[in-house]
Short mmCIF file of C-alpha atoms in Angstrom, two decimals:
data_model
loop_
_atom_site.label_atom_id
_atom_site.label_comp_id
_atom_site.label_asym_id
_atom_site.label_seq_id
_atom_site.Cartn_x
_atom_site.Cartn_y
_atom_site.Cartn_z
CA UNK A 1 -28.07 -15.96 6.23
CA UNK A 2 -30.88 -15.33 8.70
CA UNK A 3 -33.67 -12.88 8.08
CA UNK A 4 -33.42 -9.42 9.61
CA UNK A 5 -35.60 -8.65 12.62
CA UNK A 6 -37.01 -5.14 12.87
CA UNK A 7 -37.21 -3.53 16.28
CA UNK A 8 -37.65 -0.02 17.69
CA UNK A 9 -36.04 2.00 20.41
CA UNK A 10 -36.61 5.45 21.91
CA UNK A 11 -33.70 7.89 21.76
CA UNK A 12 -32.46 8.07 25.36
CA UNK A 13 -32.27 11.26 27.41
CA UNK A 14 -29.09 13.21 26.85
CA UNK A 15 -28.54 12.03 23.26
CA UNK A 16 -28.59 14.74 20.62
CA UNK A 17 -28.61 14.30 16.82
CA UNK A 18 -25.29 12.86 15.75
CA UNK A 19 -24.72 11.36 19.18
CA UNK A 20 -24.26 7.66 19.70
CA UNK A 21 -26.08 5.28 22.02
CA UNK A 22 -26.13 1.56 22.61
CA UNK A 23 -29.15 -0.69 22.17
CA UNK A 24 -29.49 -4.29 23.33
CA UNK A 25 -31.41 -6.82 21.25
CA UNK A 26 -33.46 -9.68 22.71
CA UNK A 27 -30.62 -12.15 21.94
CA UNK A 28 -28.14 -10.05 23.90
CA UNK A 29 -26.32 -8.31 21.00
CA UNK A 30 -25.30 -4.69 21.67
CA UNK A 31 -25.47 -2.39 18.66
CA UNK A 32 -24.34 1.24 18.48
CA UNK A 33 -26.80 3.60 16.83
CA UNK A 34 -26.34 7.23 15.80
CA UNK A 35 -29.18 9.60 16.68
CA UNK A 36 -30.47 10.86 13.29
CA UNK A 37 -30.91 14.53 12.49
CA UNK A 38 -34.34 15.80 13.52
CA UNK A 39 -34.59 13.30 16.39
CA UNK A 40 -34.58 14.09 20.08
CA UNK A 41 -34.87 12.14 23.32
CA UNK A 42 -38.06 10.12 23.28
CA UNK A 43 -38.17 9.89 19.45
CA UNK A 44 -38.84 6.39 18.17
CA UNK A 45 -36.16 4.94 15.86
CA UNK A 46 -36.65 1.74 13.91
CA UNK A 47 -33.71 -0.54 13.12
CA UNK A 48 -33.18 -4.09 11.91
CA UNK A 49 -30.52 -6.57 12.85
CA UNK A 50 -29.56 -10.16 12.12
CA UNK A 51 -30.26 -12.40 15.17
CA UNK A 52 -27.45 -14.56 16.42
CA UNK A 53 -27.52 -17.90 14.63
CA UNK A 54 -27.43 -21.12 16.63
CA UNK A 55 -24.07 -22.84 16.47
CA UNK A 56 -23.67 -24.90 13.30
CA UNK A 57 -23.22 -28.61 13.66
CA UNK A 58 -19.89 -29.47 12.09
CA UNK A 59 -20.02 -31.67 9.10
CA UNK A 60 -17.31 -34.25 8.76
CA UNK A 61 -16.55 -33.31 5.18
CA UNK A 62 -16.16 -29.58 5.89
CA UNK A 63 -13.13 -28.43 7.74
CA UNK A 64 -12.15 -24.88 8.70
CA UNK A 65 -8.69 -23.71 7.59
CA UNK A 66 -6.44 -23.31 10.68
CA UNK A 67 -5.82 -19.61 9.82
CA UNK A 68 -9.59 -18.97 9.60
CA UNK A 69 -10.14 -20.80 12.91
CA UNK A 70 -7.38 -18.83 14.67
CA UNK A 71 -8.67 -15.49 13.30
CA UNK A 72 -12.24 -16.34 14.24
CA UNK A 73 -11.21 -17.21 17.83
CA UNK A 74 -9.12 -14.03 18.14
CA UNK A 75 -11.99 -11.94 16.74
CA UNK A 76 -14.50 -13.56 19.09
CA UNK A 77 -12.24 -12.57 22.05
CA UNK A 78 -12.07 -8.94 20.81
CA UNK A 79 -15.81 -8.84 20.19
CA UNK A 80 -16.53 -10.18 23.67
CA UNK A 81 -14.17 -7.58 25.14
CA UNK A 82 -15.96 -4.79 23.24
CA UNK A 83 -19.40 -6.10 24.38
CA UNK A 84 -18.13 -6.14 28.00
CA UNK A 85 -16.89 -2.56 27.65
CA UNK A 86 -20.30 -1.44 26.32
CA UNK A 87 -22.09 -3.28 29.16
CA UNK A 88 -19.73 -1.76 31.79
CA UNK A 89 -20.33 1.75 30.40
CA UNK A 90 -24.01 1.25 31.22
CA UNK A 91 -26.90 3.14 29.69
CA UNK A 92 -27.83 0.61 27.06
CA UNK A 93 -31.38 0.88 25.93
CA UNK A 94 -33.48 -2.26 25.39
CA UNK A 95 -35.01 -2.70 21.93
CA UNK A 96 -38.74 -3.41 21.75
CA UNK A 97 -40.87 -5.12 19.13
CA UNK A 98 -42.68 -2.92 16.67
CA UNK A 99 -46.19 -1.89 17.80
CA UNK A 100 -49.11 -3.83 16.35
CA UNK A 101 -50.92 -2.16 13.55
CA UNK A 102 -50.36 1.37 12.33
CA UNK A 103 -47.49 2.64 10.33
CA UNK A 104 -44.11 3.44 11.87
CA UNK A 105 -43.38 7.18 11.53
CA UNK A 106 -39.89 7.48 13.09
CA UNK A 107 -36.47 7.19 11.54
CA UNK A 108 -35.67 3.78 10.01
CA UNK A 109 -32.10 2.51 9.92
CA UNK A 110 -31.07 0.18 7.06
CA UNK A 111 -30.53 -3.37 8.45
CA UNK A 112 -27.07 -4.73 8.94
CA UNK A 113 -26.48 -7.80 6.83
CA UNK A 114 -23.73 -9.11 9.06
CA UNK A 115 -23.71 -9.78 12.80
CA UNK A 116 -20.98 -9.64 15.43
CA UNK A 117 -18.95 -12.84 15.30
CA UNK A 118 -19.71 -13.69 11.66
CA UNK A 119 -17.14 -14.28 8.95
CA UNK A 120 -17.04 -12.12 5.81
CA UNK A 121 -14.75 -11.29 2.88
CA UNK A 122 -13.57 -7.67 2.87
CA UNK A 123 -12.02 -5.62 0.09
CA UNK A 124 -8.68 -4.21 1.27
CA UNK A 125 -7.41 -0.75 0.42
CA UNK A 126 -5.15 -2.21 -2.33
CA UNK A 127 -8.16 -3.92 -3.97
CA UNK A 128 -7.36 -7.43 -2.78
CA UNK A 129 -9.80 -9.42 -0.67
CA UNK A 130 -9.25 -11.29 2.58
CA UNK A 131 -11.26 -13.01 5.21
CA UNK A 132 -12.34 -11.06 8.21
CA UNK A 133 -14.47 -11.39 11.33
CA UNK A 134 -17.07 -8.81 12.41
CA UNK A 135 -16.29 -7.36 15.85
CA UNK A 136 -18.68 -4.39 15.93
CA UNK A 137 -21.82 -3.28 14.08
CA UNK A 138 -22.57 0.43 14.00
CA UNK A 139 -25.93 1.55 12.47
CA UNK A 140 -25.75 5.04 10.95
CA UNK A 141 -27.92 7.21 8.69
CA UNK A 142 -25.36 6.38 5.94
CA UNK A 143 -25.88 2.67 6.33
CA UNK A 144 -24.29 -0.04 8.49
CA UNK A 145 -20.62 0.25 9.31
CA UNK A 146 -18.52 -2.62 10.57
CA UNK A 147 -15.30 -2.88 12.54
CA UNK A 148 -13.66 -6.01 11.21
CA UNK A 149 -10.72 -7.97 12.52
CA UNK A 150 -8.20 -8.95 9.88
CA UNK A 151 -5.61 -10.81 12.03
CA UNK A 152 -2.34 -9.68 13.52
CA UNK A 153 0.63 -7.82 12.07
CA UNK A 154 4.25 -9.03 12.29
CA UNK A 155 4.57 -7.56 15.80
CA UNK A 156 1.47 -9.39 16.99
CA UNK A 157 -0.76 -6.31 17.07
CA UNK A 158 -4.40 -6.73 16.05
CA UNK A 159 -5.41 -5.29 12.68
CA UNK A 160 -8.90 -3.75 12.46
CA UNK A 161 -10.64 -1.95 9.65
CA UNK A 162 -13.79 0.07 9.62
CA UNK A 163 -15.78 -0.60 6.44
CA UNK A 164 -19.17 -0.23 4.83
CA UNK A 165 -21.30 -3.13 3.65
CA UNK A 166 -20.30 -2.30 0.08
CA UNK A 167 -16.77 -3.33 1.02
CA UNK A 168 -17.87 -6.78 2.15
CA UNK A 169 -19.44 -9.99 0.91
CA UNK A 170 -20.64 -13.15 2.61
CA UNK A 171 -17.96 -15.70 3.51
CA UNK A 172 -18.27 -19.02 1.67
CA UNK A 173 -19.79 -21.64 3.93
CA UNK A 174 -18.83 -24.80 2.08
CA UNK A 175 -22.29 -25.22 0.50
CA UNK A 176 -23.04 -24.96 -3.19
#
């Protein structure tokens, strides 16, 4: 998994503590952040994210299970739809690199370990585990929250679950 990149953003005008706003990263990801208590418009907030990974070259000896491939493609479509909705809503704030020197004194969000579009294993409410795909990343004072796509129900309706990082683990990649 890629290393987290730390950025900063100023709380936009009109956002109060507990309010949400959208930030864009240099690689085009759109993350939702919650304005922390004690912060106001113009307050610097530090957050970290996992940059989008370049597409993997497929190895001939590693094949993706058809169910995993279908779920990944469906999740990618939902994630793209959500990103388009966030863009259409406007008001996204661009993230900026941290200033050189000096210590950051604003609020620091814990980094998200998973990025939109990545596969993971999620613990279901009955204690079982299943594959999922990350469709949204939401950085909060309580830690990263994820909206994951689990597939479709018998009626063909999408199944999503909001979960914390503690409910997830990395998806096996075929390596050792």
